[in-house]
Short mmCIF file of C-alpha atoms in Angstrom, two decimals:
data_model
loop_
_atom_site.label_atom_id
_atom_site.label_comp_id
_atom_site.label_asym_id
_atom_site.label_seq_id
_atom_site.Cartn_x
_atom_site.Cartn_y
_atom_site.Cartn_z
CA MET A 168 -9.60 95.07 44.90
CA LYS A 169 -10.80 93.79 48.32
CA ASN A 170 -12.58 90.75 46.78
CA ASN A 171 -9.45 89.87 44.77
CA ARG A 172 -7.31 89.87 47.92
CA PHE A 173 -9.36 86.92 49.35
CA SER A 174 -9.93 85.01 46.01
CA PRO A 175 -6.99 82.55 46.48
CA LEU A 176 -8.32 81.55 49.97
CA ILE A 177 -11.78 81.08 48.62
CA MET A 178 -10.44 78.86 45.74
CA ALA A 179 -8.38 76.87 48.22
CA LEU A 180 -11.42 76.32 50.45
CA CYS A 181 -13.41 75.19 47.40
CA VAL A 182 -10.80 72.56 46.50
CA VAL A 183 -10.63 71.29 49.98
CA ALA A 184 -14.48 71.08 50.09
CA GLY A 185 -14.49 69.28 46.73
CA ILE A 186 -11.93 66.69 48.14
CA PHE A 187 -14.15 66.02 51.23
CA ILE A 188 -17.32 65.74 49.11
CA GLY A 189 -15.61 63.43 46.61
CA THR A 190 -14.13 61.21 49.36
CA PHE A 191 -17.65 61.09 51.10
CA TYR A 192 -19.37 59.91 47.84
CA ALA A 193 -16.61 57.48 47.04
CA ASN A 194 -16.60 55.86 50.37
CA HIS A 195 -20.40 55.66 50.73
CA PHE A 196 -21.55 54.92 47.24
CA GLY A 197 -18.50 53.51 45.46
CA GLY A 198 -16.76 51.50 48.12
CA ASN A 199 -13.08 51.11 47.56
CA ARG A 200 -13.51 50.26 44.01
CA LEU A 201 -13.14 53.79 42.51
CA ASN A 202 -10.09 54.28 44.80
CA ILE A 203 -8.46 51.05 43.68
CA ILE A 204 -9.08 51.64 39.93
CA SER A 205 -7.83 55.26 40.23
CA SER A 206 -4.91 54.29 42.45
CA GLY A 207 -3.96 51.44 40.08
CA SER A 208 -4.24 53.72 36.91
CA ASN A 209 -2.30 56.50 38.54
CA LYS A 210 0.47 54.03 39.63
CA LEU A 211 1.00 52.86 36.12
CA SER A 212 1.01 56.32 34.72
CA ASN A 213 3.03 57.82 37.49
CA LEU A 214 5.66 54.99 37.21
CA LEU A 215 6.07 55.74 33.58
CA HIS A 216 6.54 59.47 34.26
CA ILE A 217 8.99 58.69 37.12
CA ILE A 218 11.05 56.41 34.79
CA LYS A 219 11.06 59.06 32.08
CA ASP A 220 12.02 61.76 34.53
CA GLN A 221 14.49 60.14 36.86
CA TYR A 222 15.89 56.88 35.35
CA VAL A 223 19.73 56.67 35.09
CA ASP A 224 19.63 56.21 31.28
CA GLU A 225 17.34 57.67 28.63
CA VAL A 226 14.60 55.08 27.70
CA ASP A 227 11.86 54.70 25.15
CA ILE A 228 8.74 55.03 27.32
CA ASP A 229 6.47 53.94 24.31
CA SER A 230 8.37 50.84 23.91
CA ILE A 231 8.08 50.00 27.68
CA ALA A 232 4.40 50.63 27.48
CA GLU A 233 4.07 48.31 24.41
CA GLY A 234 5.75 45.61 26.38
CA ALA A 235 3.60 46.03 29.41
CA ILE A 236 0.19 45.88 27.67
CA PRO A 237 0.53 42.15 26.64
CA GLU A 238 1.66 41.27 30.12
CA ILE A 239 -1.41 42.93 31.65
CA LEU A 240 -3.80 41.21 29.18
CA GLY A 241 -2.05 37.92 29.79
CA GLU A 242 -3.26 38.09 33.43
CA LEU A 243 -6.88 37.83 32.19
CA ASP A 244 -7.33 34.89 29.91
CA PRO A 245 -5.65 33.11 26.96
CA HIS A 246 -7.42 34.88 24.31
CA SER A 247 -7.34 38.58 25.36
CA ALA A 248 -4.43 39.99 23.31
CA TYR A 249 -2.69 43.07 22.17
CA ILE A 250 -1.85 43.56 18.42
CA PRO A 251 0.78 46.16 17.67
CA ALA A 252 0.09 48.76 14.98
CA SER A 253 2.74 47.12 12.62
CA ASP A 254 0.79 43.77 12.70
CA ALA A 255 -2.74 44.99 13.06
CA GLN A 256 -3.41 45.25 9.30
CA ILE A 257 -1.81 41.99 8.50
CA VAL A 258 -3.86 40.16 11.21
CA GLY A 259 -7.07 41.92 10.10
CA ASP A 260 -6.53 41.08 6.41
CA GLU A 261 -6.65 37.31 7.27
CA LEU A 262 -10.55 37.52 7.53
CA LYS A 263 -11.33 39.91 4.86
CA GLY A 264 -12.49 38.96 1.40
CA SER A 265 -9.51 40.80 -0.10
CA PHE A 266 -6.33 42.67 0.62
CA SER A 267 -4.08 45.03 -1.41
CA GLY A 268 -0.83 43.52 -2.52
CA ILE A 269 1.02 42.10 -5.59
CA GLY A 270 -0.77 38.65 -5.70
CA VAL A 271 1.67 35.93 -4.85
CA GLU A 272 1.66 33.04 -2.50
CA PHE A 273 5.20 32.64 -0.96
CA THR A 274 7.35 30.72 1.40
CA ILE A 275 10.59 31.80 3.03
CA ARG A 276 13.49 29.41 2.79
CA GLU A 277 17.11 30.17 3.73
CA ASP A 278 16.14 33.84 4.22
CA THR A 279 14.72 34.21 0.76
CA ILE A 280 11.25 34.70 -0.49
CA HIS A 281 10.28 31.85 -2.85
CA VAL A 282 7.21 32.47 -4.96
CA GLN A 283 4.98 29.44 -4.72
CA ASN A 284 2.05 30.60 -6.78
CA VAL A 285 1.16 33.60 -8.74
CA ILE A 286 -2.51 34.60 -8.47
CA SER A 287 -4.27 34.48 -11.87
CA ASN A 288 -4.74 37.87 -13.36
CA GLY A 289 -3.22 39.53 -10.47
CA PRO A 290 -0.66 42.40 -10.62
CA ALA A 291 2.33 40.08 -10.19
CA GLU A 292 1.21 37.87 -13.13
CA ARG A 293 0.57 40.90 -15.32
CA SER A 294 4.03 42.20 -14.58
CA GLY A 295 5.56 38.83 -15.62
CA LEU A 296 6.46 37.22 -12.23
CA LEU A 297 6.47 33.45 -12.28
CA ALA A 298 6.13 30.65 -9.76
CA GLY A 299 9.63 29.63 -8.64
CA ASP A 300 11.15 33.09 -8.70
CA LYS A 301 13.13 34.15 -5.80
CA ILE A 302 12.54 37.78 -4.43
CA VAL A 303 15.86 38.99 -3.19
CA THR A 304 15.38 42.85 -3.10
CA ILE A 305 12.44 44.98 -2.33
CA ASP A 306 12.42 48.69 -3.22
CA GLY A 307 16.23 48.50 -3.83
CA LYS A 308 17.12 46.98 -0.50
CA PRO A 309 18.10 43.31 0.17
CA PHE A 310 15.44 41.30 1.90
CA ASP A 311 17.17 40.61 5.20
CA VAL A 312 15.42 38.46 7.87
CA LYS A 313 18.39 36.73 9.37
CA GLY A 314 17.99 36.04 13.08
CA LYS A 315 14.17 36.32 12.96
CA SER A 316 11.72 33.60 13.47
CA SER A 317 9.77 32.22 10.57
CA GLU A 318 6.66 34.07 11.84
CA GLU A 319 8.55 37.32 11.97
CA ALA A 320 10.10 36.80 8.63
CA ASN A 321 6.77 36.13 7.08
CA ARG A 322 5.20 39.19 8.57
CA GLU A 323 8.14 41.35 7.31
CA ALA A 324 7.74 39.96 3.79
CA MET A 325 3.94 40.72 3.97
CA ARG A 326 4.59 44.11 5.39
CA LEU A 327 6.92 44.94 2.44
CA LEU A 328 4.81 43.47 -0.29
CA LYS A 329 1.49 44.53 0.77
CA GLY A 330 0.47 48.18 0.64
CA GLU A 331 -2.33 50.54 -0.46
CA LYS A 332 -3.95 49.91 -3.80
CA ASP A 333 -2.23 51.65 -6.79
CA THR A 334 1.00 52.18 -4.94
CA LYS A 335 4.12 50.73 -6.55
CA VAL A 336 6.79 48.28 -5.30
CA LYS A 337 10.05 47.55 -7.05
CA ILE A 338 11.31 43.98 -6.52
CA GLY A 339 14.40 42.12 -7.71
CA VAL A 340 14.15 38.52 -8.68
CA MET A 341 16.55 35.61 -9.33
CA ARG A 342 15.00 33.25 -11.78
CA TYR A 343 15.92 29.63 -12.32
CA GLY A 344 18.30 29.16 -15.16
CA GLU A 345 19.20 32.87 -15.35
CA LYS A 346 22.33 34.55 -13.76
CA LYS A 347 21.26 38.16 -13.86
CA LEU A 348 18.83 39.91 -11.45
CA LYS A 349 15.48 40.66 -13.05
CA GLU A 350 13.67 43.78 -11.80
CA PHE A 351 9.92 44.30 -11.82
CA THR A 352 7.92 47.32 -10.86
CA ILE A 353 4.48 46.16 -9.68
CA THR A 354 1.47 48.34 -9.02
CA ARG A 355 -0.45 46.82 -6.11
CA GLY A 356 -4.06 45.87 -6.50
CA GLU A 357 -6.99 44.20 -4.74
CA ILE A 358 -6.28 40.47 -4.31
CA PRO A 359 -9.18 38.13 -3.52
CA GLN A 360 -8.81 36.04 -0.59
CA LYS A 361 -10.97 32.84 -0.25
CA SER A 362 -12.30 31.16 2.97
CA ILE A 363 -13.48 28.16 1.01
CA THR A 364 -10.38 26.42 -0.52
CA ALA A 365 -11.99 23.22 -1.90
CA THR A 366 -15.22 22.33 -3.61
CA HIS A 367 -15.72 19.12 -5.56
CA MET A 368 -17.66 15.90 -5.85
CA LEU A 369 -16.02 12.99 -4.11
CA ASN A 370 -18.27 10.54 -6.07
CA ASP A 371 -21.56 10.66 -8.00
CA ASN A 372 -23.57 11.54 -4.78
CA THR A 373 -21.29 13.18 -2.23
CA GLY A 374 -20.08 16.72 -2.35
CA TYR A 375 -17.22 18.12 -0.35
CA ILE A 376 -16.54 21.71 0.89
CA ARG A 377 -13.40 22.67 2.88
CA ILE A 378 -13.73 25.95 4.93
CA LYS A 379 -10.38 27.45 5.94
CA ASN A 380 -11.77 30.20 8.20
CA PHE A 381 -14.87 32.32 8.77
CA GLY A 382 -14.38 35.74 7.13
CA ASP A 383 -16.28 38.58 5.49
CA THR A 384 -17.17 36.56 2.25
CA THR A 385 -17.42 32.98 3.73
CA TYR A 386 -21.22 32.75 3.41
CA ALA A 387 -21.38 34.11 -0.14
CA GLU A 388 -18.55 31.66 -1.03
CA LEU A 389 -20.60 28.83 0.61
CA LEU A 390 -23.65 29.63 -1.58
CA ILE A 391 -21.56 29.60 -4.70
CA ALA A 392 -20.09 26.29 -3.67
CA LEU A 393 -23.48 24.79 -2.86
CA ALA A 394 -24.80 25.98 -6.24
CA THR A 395 -21.87 24.38 -7.96
CA LEU A 396 -22.37 21.03 -6.37
CA SER A 397 -26.19 21.20 -6.86
CA GLN A 398 -25.41 21.48 -10.68
CA GLN A 399 -23.31 18.32 -10.32
CA GLY A 400 -26.13 16.41 -8.69
CA VAL A 401 -25.05 16.44 -5.07
CA LYS A 402 -27.22 14.36 -2.72
CA ASN A 403 -24.96 14.23 0.43
CA LEU A 404 -22.63 16.94 1.75
CA ILE A 405 -19.42 16.94 3.71
CA ILE A 406 -18.23 20.25 5.41
CA ASP A 407 -14.61 19.99 6.39
CA LEU A 408 -13.64 22.22 9.32
CA ARG A 409 -10.61 20.50 10.23
CA ASP A 410 -7.74 22.88 11.07
CA ASN A 411 -10.15 25.82 10.95
CA GLY A 412 -9.21 28.16 13.72
CA GLY A 413 -12.39 30.23 13.49
CA GLY A 414 -13.14 33.77 12.65
CA TYR A 415 -16.38 35.95 12.55
CA LEU A 416 -19.38 34.67 14.52
CA GLN A 417 -21.77 36.00 11.97
CA ALA A 418 -20.36 33.95 9.22
CA ALA A 419 -20.78 30.74 11.25
CA VAL A 420 -24.44 31.77 12.15
CA GLN A 421 -25.26 32.46 8.43
CA ILE A 422 -23.93 29.04 7.38
CA ALA A 423 -25.80 27.16 10.12
CA ASN A 424 -28.99 29.06 9.05
CA GLU A 425 -28.66 27.59 5.61
CA PHE A 426 -29.21 23.93 7.04
CA LEU A 427 -31.62 24.46 9.95
CA PRO A 428 -35.46 24.75 10.07
CA LYS A 429 -37.18 27.90 11.31
CA ASN A 430 -36.54 29.27 14.84
CA LYS A 431 -33.84 26.83 15.89
CA LEU A 432 -31.30 28.33 18.31
CA ILE A 433 -27.86 28.47 16.69
CA VAL A 434 -25.86 30.12 19.56
CA TYR A 435 -26.15 32.72 22.28
CA GLN A 436 -23.49 34.74 24.00
CA GLU A 437 -23.61 36.36 27.50
CA GLY A 438 -21.12 38.15 29.75
CA ARG A 439 -20.74 40.24 32.91
CA LYS A 440 -21.58 43.48 30.92
CA MET A 441 -23.32 41.79 28.07
CA GLN A 442 -26.93 40.69 28.37
CA ARG A 443 -27.79 37.36 26.62
CA GLU A 444 -27.87 37.68 22.85
CA GLU A 445 -29.52 34.86 20.79
CA PHE A 446 -29.00 33.95 17.22
CA ARG A 447 -31.79 31.88 15.62
CA SER A 448 -32.48 30.35 12.21
CA ASP A 449 -35.05 32.22 10.02
CA GLY A 450 -36.23 29.15 8.04
CA HIS A 451 -35.03 30.52 4.61
CA GLY A 452 -32.09 28.11 4.26
CA SER A 453 -32.23 26.23 0.96
CA TYR A 454 -30.43 23.01 2.26
CA GLN A 455 -32.52 22.05 5.32
CA ARG A 456 -32.95 18.45 4.31
CA ILE A 457 -29.72 17.38 2.72
CA PRO A 458 -27.74 14.70 4.53
CA LEU A 459 -24.91 16.44 6.16
CA VAL A 460 -21.59 15.45 7.82
CA VAL A 461 -19.18 17.88 9.56
CA LEU A 462 -15.53 17.04 10.13
CA ILE A 463 -13.54 18.46 13.05
CA ASN A 464 -10.20 17.92 14.79
CA GLU A 465 -8.19 19.33 17.64
CA SER A 466 -7.34 22.48 15.59
CA SER A 467 -11.05 23.29 14.82
CA ALA A 468 -11.83 26.33 17.10
CA SER A 469 -14.06 29.24 17.82
CA ALA A 470 -16.49 29.89 15.00
CA SER A 471 -15.85 26.25 13.82
CA GLU A 472 -17.11 25.02 17.09
CA ILE A 473 -20.11 27.37 16.90
CA LEU A 474 -21.18 25.78 13.61
CA ALA A 475 -20.44 22.15 14.61
CA GLY A 476 -22.10 22.81 17.86
CA ALA A 477 -25.21 24.18 16.43
CA LEU A 478 -25.67 21.44 13.93
CA GLN A 479 -24.90 18.74 16.67
CA ASP A 480 -27.23 20.21 19.33
CA ASN A 481 -30.05 20.46 16.80
CA ASP A 482 -29.46 16.90 15.65
CA ARG A 483 -29.07 18.34 12.14
CA ALA A 484 -25.62 16.72 11.17
CA THR A 485 -23.24 13.91 12.19
CA ILE A 486 -20.00 15.25 13.54
CA ILE A 487 -16.87 13.03 12.74
CA GLY A 488 -13.30 13.32 13.77
CA ARG A 489 -11.62 14.20 16.93
CA ARG A 490 -12.43 16.52 19.93
CA SER A 491 -12.23 20.15 18.83
CA PHE A 492 -9.92 22.90 20.42
CA GLY A 493 -12.39 24.34 22.96
CA LYS A 494 -12.55 28.11 22.59
CA GLY A 495 -15.86 29.48 23.92
CA LEU A 496 -14.69 33.17 24.71
CA VAL A 497 -15.92 36.10 22.66
CA GLN A 498 -13.54 38.86 21.92
CA LYS A 499 -14.22 42.59 21.04
CA GLU A 500 -11.73 44.61 19.13
CA ILE A 501 -10.87 48.06 20.65
CA GLY A 502 -8.64 50.24 18.48
CA PHE A 503 -6.09 52.89 19.57
CA SER A 504 -5.22 56.08 17.78
CA ASP A 505 -1.88 54.59 16.58
CA LYS A 506 -3.85 51.76 14.93
CA SER A 507 -2.89 49.11 17.31
CA VAL A 508 -5.69 46.89 18.64
CA VAL A 509 -6.72 45.18 21.90
CA ARG A 510 -8.87 42.06 21.62
CA LEU A 511 -10.63 41.96 24.95
CA THR A 512 -12.76 38.94 25.97
CA ILE A 513 -16.19 40.32 26.91
CA ALA A 514 -18.53 37.21 26.90
CA ARG A 515 -18.80 33.51 26.50
CA TYR A 516 -20.77 31.83 23.85
CA TYR A 517 -22.98 28.86 24.40
CA THR A 518 -24.34 26.10 22.09
CA PRO A 519 -28.14 25.54 21.83
CA SER A 520 -28.09 22.88 24.63
CA GLY A 521 -26.59 25.40 26.90
CA ARG A 522 -23.02 24.24 27.09
CA CYS A 523 -20.08 26.43 26.96
CA ILE A 524 -17.29 24.43 25.30
CA GLN A 525 -14.40 26.72 26.56
CA LYS A 526 -11.77 24.47 28.03
CA PRO A 527 -10.48 25.19 31.44
CA TYR A 528 -7.66 27.83 31.87
CA VAL A 529 -5.94 29.65 34.69
CA ALA A 530 -5.36 33.31 34.24
CA GLY A 531 -1.68 34.20 33.52
CA LYS A 532 -0.80 30.53 32.74
CA ASP A 533 -0.61 30.62 28.99
CA ASN A 534 1.97 27.99 28.79
CA ASP A 535 -0.29 25.41 30.51
CA TYR A 536 -3.09 26.34 28.11
CA ALA A 537 -0.97 26.15 25.09
CA GLN A 538 0.25 22.76 26.23
CA ASP A 539 -3.18 21.23 26.29
CA ILE A 540 -3.10 19.76 22.83
CA VAL A 541 0.26 18.09 23.55
CA ASN A 542 -1.09 16.69 26.77
CA ARG A 543 -4.21 15.28 24.94
CA TYR A 544 -1.76 13.48 22.47
CA ALA A 545 0.38 12.20 25.34
CA SER A 546 -2.71 10.95 27.18
CA GLY A 547 -3.79 8.87 24.17
CA GLU A 548 -6.85 10.89 23.35
CA PHE A 549 -5.94 11.08 19.57
CA PHE A 550 -5.95 7.27 19.39
CA SER A 551 -8.70 6.17 21.71
CA GLN A 552 -12.25 7.74 22.39
CA ASP A 553 -12.07 6.22 25.93
CA SER A 554 -9.19 8.64 26.73
CA ILE A 555 -11.34 11.72 26.21
CA LYS A 556 -11.72 13.52 29.54
CA HIS A 557 -14.86 15.71 29.84
CA SER A 558 -14.35 18.62 32.32
CA GLY A 559 -17.91 19.90 31.93
CA LYS A 560 -21.25 18.50 32.82
CA ALA A 561 -23.52 16.57 30.50
CA TYR A 562 -26.18 18.32 28.32
CA HIS A 563 -28.73 17.00 25.84
CA THR A 564 -29.46 17.61 22.15
CA GLY A 565 -32.96 18.11 20.96
CA ASN A 566 -33.25 14.28 20.46
CA GLY A 567 -31.96 13.61 23.89
CA ARG A 568 -28.44 12.56 22.87
CA VAL A 569 -25.79 13.35 25.55
CA VAL A 570 -23.19 15.98 24.67
CA TYR A 571 -20.62 17.59 26.90
CA GLY A 572 -19.45 21.25 27.76
CA GLY A 573 -16.13 22.38 29.15
CA GLY A 574 -13.56 21.43 26.60
CA GLY A 575 -14.51 21.41 22.84
CA ILE A 576 -16.99 19.56 20.68
CA THR A 577 -16.71 15.80 21.06
CA PRO A 578 -17.59 14.15 17.71
CA ASP A 579 -20.51 11.69 17.34
CA ILE A 580 -18.14 9.38 15.56
CA PHE A 581 -14.50 9.29 16.71
CA VAL A 582 -11.86 8.43 14.14
CA PRO A 583 -8.41 7.91 15.75
CA GLU A 584 -5.22 9.25 14.18
CA ASP A 585 -3.57 6.42 12.22
CA THR A 586 -0.02 5.81 13.54
CA THR A 587 0.53 2.35 11.99
CA ASN A 588 3.37 3.21 9.73
CA ILE A 589 4.73 6.41 11.53
CA THR A 590 8.37 6.21 12.48
CA SER A 591 10.80 8.54 14.23
CA TYR A 592 12.22 9.21 10.74
CA TYR A 593 8.90 10.27 9.39
CA LYS A 594 8.14 12.45 12.32
CA GLN A 595 11.49 14.32 12.08
CA ALA A 596 11.18 14.64 8.36
CA ALA A 597 7.66 16.17 8.79
CA MET A 598 8.35 18.36 11.78
CA SER A 599 11.70 19.79 10.65
CA GLY A 600 10.16 21.08 7.52
CA LEU A 601 12.38 19.01 5.19
CA ILE A 602 9.46 17.44 3.32
CA LEU A 603 8.09 20.96 2.49
CA GLN A 604 11.53 22.14 1.44
CA PHE A 605 12.15 19.02 -0.73
CA ALA A 606 8.79 19.33 -2.36
CA PHE A 607 9.33 22.97 -3.22
CA THR A 608 12.87 22.36 -4.42
CA TYR A 609 11.72 19.42 -6.67
CA THR A 610 8.82 21.52 -8.02
CA ASP A 611 11.12 24.42 -8.70
CA ASN A 612 13.73 22.29 -10.43
CA ASN A 613 11.20 20.36 -12.64
CA ARG A 614 8.69 23.11 -13.40
CA GLN A 615 9.01 22.78 -17.20
CA THR A 616 8.25 19.06 -17.12
CA LEU A 617 5.54 19.35 -14.44
CA ASN A 618 3.79 22.16 -16.38
CA LYS A 619 2.76 19.54 -18.97
CA TYR A 620 0.37 17.89 -16.48
CA ASP A 621 -2.48 20.37 -15.74
CA THR A 622 -4.98 17.94 -14.14
CA LEU A 623 -4.68 16.05 -10.87
CA GLU A 624 -5.10 12.67 -12.50
CA ASP A 625 -2.21 13.34 -15.09
CA LEU A 626 0.13 14.89 -12.56
CA GLU A 627 -0.58 12.16 -9.94
CA ALA A 628 0.12 9.46 -12.58
CA TYR A 629 3.45 11.00 -13.60
CA LEU A 630 4.59 11.45 -9.95
CA LYS A 631 3.86 7.86 -9.17
CA LYS A 632 6.76 6.87 -11.51
CA GLN A 633 9.38 9.27 -10.07
CA ASN A 634 10.49 7.41 -6.93
CA LEU A 635 9.98 10.47 -4.79
CA VAL A 636 10.76 8.76 -1.48
CA GLU A 637 14.23 7.82 -2.64
CA LYS A 638 14.92 11.20 -4.01
CA PHE A 639 13.72 12.73 -0.68
CA ALA A 640 15.92 10.39 1.40
CA VAL A 641 19.01 11.45 -0.56
CA TYR A 642 18.01 15.16 -0.17
CA ALA A 643 17.31 14.77 3.63
CA ASP A 644 20.54 12.93 4.17
CA SER A 645 22.44 15.96 2.66
CA HIS A 646 20.50 18.26 4.95
CA GLY A 647 21.10 16.55 8.24
CA LEU A 648 18.40 13.79 8.52
CA LYS A 649 20.38 10.62 8.57
CA ARG A 650 19.12 7.85 6.25
CA ARG A 651 17.26 4.96 8.04
CA ASN A 652 16.32 2.45 5.42
CA LEU A 653 14.05 0.21 7.51
CA MET A 654 12.11 3.25 8.82
CA ILE A 655 11.86 4.73 5.33
CA GLN A 656 10.56 1.39 4.05
CA LYS A 657 7.92 1.22 6.81
CA SER A 658 6.90 4.87 6.26
CA ASN A 659 7.15 4.77 2.59
CA LYS A 660 3.40 5.26 1.86
CA LEU A 661 3.16 8.20 4.38
CA LEU A 662 6.20 9.87 2.95
CA ASN A 663 5.09 9.54 -0.70
CA ARG A 664 1.65 10.81 0.20
CA TYR A 665 3.00 13.89 1.97
CA ILE A 666 5.53 14.63 -0.77
CA THR A 667 3.16 14.14 -3.54
CA SER A 668 0.43 16.25 -1.92
CA ARG A 669 2.91 19.18 -1.61
CA ILE A 670 3.91 18.93 -5.20
CA VAL A 671 0.29 18.91 -6.24
CA TYR A 672 -0.26 21.99 -4.12
CA ASN A 673 2.74 23.76 -5.71
CA MET A 674 1.67 22.97 -9.26
CA LEU A 675 -2.11 23.09 -9.11
CA ASN A 676 -4.14 24.61 -6.27
CA ASP A 677 -5.84 23.98 -2.79
CA ASP A 678 -8.74 22.10 -4.40
CA ALA A 679 -6.56 19.58 -6.15
CA TRP A 680 -4.44 19.22 -2.94
CA ALA A 681 -7.61 18.45 -0.88
CA HIS A 682 -8.86 16.12 -3.59
CA TYR A 683 -5.69 14.19 -3.60
CA LEU A 684 -5.64 13.82 0.18
CA ASN A 685 -9.27 12.89 0.33
CA GLU A 686 -8.62 9.75 -1.82
CA ASP A 687 -7.45 7.70 1.11
CA ASP A 688 -8.55 9.70 4.10
CA GLU A 689 -10.05 7.56 6.80
CA VAL A 690 -12.34 10.40 8.06
CA ILE A 691 -13.78 10.87 4.61
CA MET A 692 -14.28 7.17 4.32
CA LYS A 693 -16.24 7.07 7.63
CA ALA A 694 -18.42 9.94 6.45
CA GLU A 695 -19.26 8.10 3.16
CA ASP A 696 -20.12 5.05 5.19
CA VAL A 697 -22.56 7.16 7.32
CA PHE A 698 -24.38 8.34 4.11
CA LYS A 699 -24.54 4.81 2.84
CA ARG A 700 -26.18 3.70 6.02
CA GLY A 701 -28.72 6.59 5.98
CA GLU A 702 -27.36 7.79 9.48
CA ALA A 703 -26.44 11.48 8.70
CA PHE A 704 -29.52 12.67 10.66
CA PRO A 705 -28.75 11.60 14.34
CA LYS A 706 -31.62 9.75 15.82
CA ARG A 707 -33.20 9.73 19.31
CA PRO A 708 -31.58 7.15 21.57
CA ALA A 709 -33.69 4.06 22.05
CA ASN A 710 -33.91 4.49 25.77
CA THR A 711 -35.07 8.15 25.59
CA GLU A 712 -38.67 8.87 26.51
CA GLU A 713 -40.77 11.19 24.31
#
């Protein structure tokens, strides 16, 4: 009993001693760093508790925390990001080889889901859904996205139509020419999702491959594409990375390996807490000697720049187009228990010559960073190679050619954007989405006729006779874009090309769409000229010593 009387005193003394010992070690061995981290962490946690306990009105603490996390990450760099649980699966699905859903491509117009394409042999096709159908109800409830942005509306549609495999979704459809709602109960299934959206021969010698992004199945898809082209006698190859925003590093490394001789450095990454990690070619690639051209533009980013940089620095391919985006930061995904995800920048990646092509940024200044492409356009960079401003120092490829870091991959051959026939009418027609809307409406209203033309050649020949630009001008005028006859005449070729390409896309597929656009693409023409001159393999500059 005597010992029990003094136990509270003894416990208190132990706590005090522990505090003194902890303070001593923190001050002498950890500096102020431990105190700062602990204090900061406690501040955030304590503030939320205080708000929950004492704020005048009842608030949703979880919602406040959700809003605070992006703000905190925004103080780090432009690519560290928070993905809420509601969006995490949709974002993750973008780079997977498949996802679980009903198997349709859609667009949202006037707050309604319009089915653009029904994936062959998918759940929707087996259930009887057709391209052109309008989905107006999902599981008995009207699809309502009024007041939401186009991005929010698309994500809401994906959230409702996607789901676990073998689960059912009931949709209500309005079909052209019918007045009654048609209802379908569709069992969701695995839907393949391709990274390589176009593979075809441009002529007897030159093959073309368009890579949309770098995902789980991209390398396997590339091998199939290369085998297909090999059977058709390919002698030269174009890889189109324009508008490819990137994806998985490993996919870019695997593709580079296919074209490089043994033990060539492809890329390395390094960070404050990450030791240098190198990726090198193993010499097993089957296409190490094929003449190669890679196409890039200002929207080619991340893994696209890894592939283009590896092939450029190793003098393995000629890079053609315009300067790439400039993303050289590596993100790691960290998941939370509620399935939300933080993408945290943990390192920078470097091309074989040692350059980091990350463009400059100021932490917390996302608007300035996002404005970079607009600023490039305004400065004339899209139209003149002399307007490109290199913010990094000069590096050298294996052959001694000069390349630059600090702001994207600068192509070996610059091709300016053609603005010869662009008018303010064309810009407004394109940027407003009216051309896309018209092309879809035209396709929807003429599907029975258009279905007769199942090849690009036949469809293109038919569309040439339809005076599409005049029909668009009438449509646009009735939708708020005032008719401008002189501008329409000047931009006639551009308007017709854009409208026709979208109808081709709606009726056929990505490959036909790309094939049509490639017919008069200046960048493609420049690539073919490089092959004709035998200059796909970059040579050592004449004034460089051995």
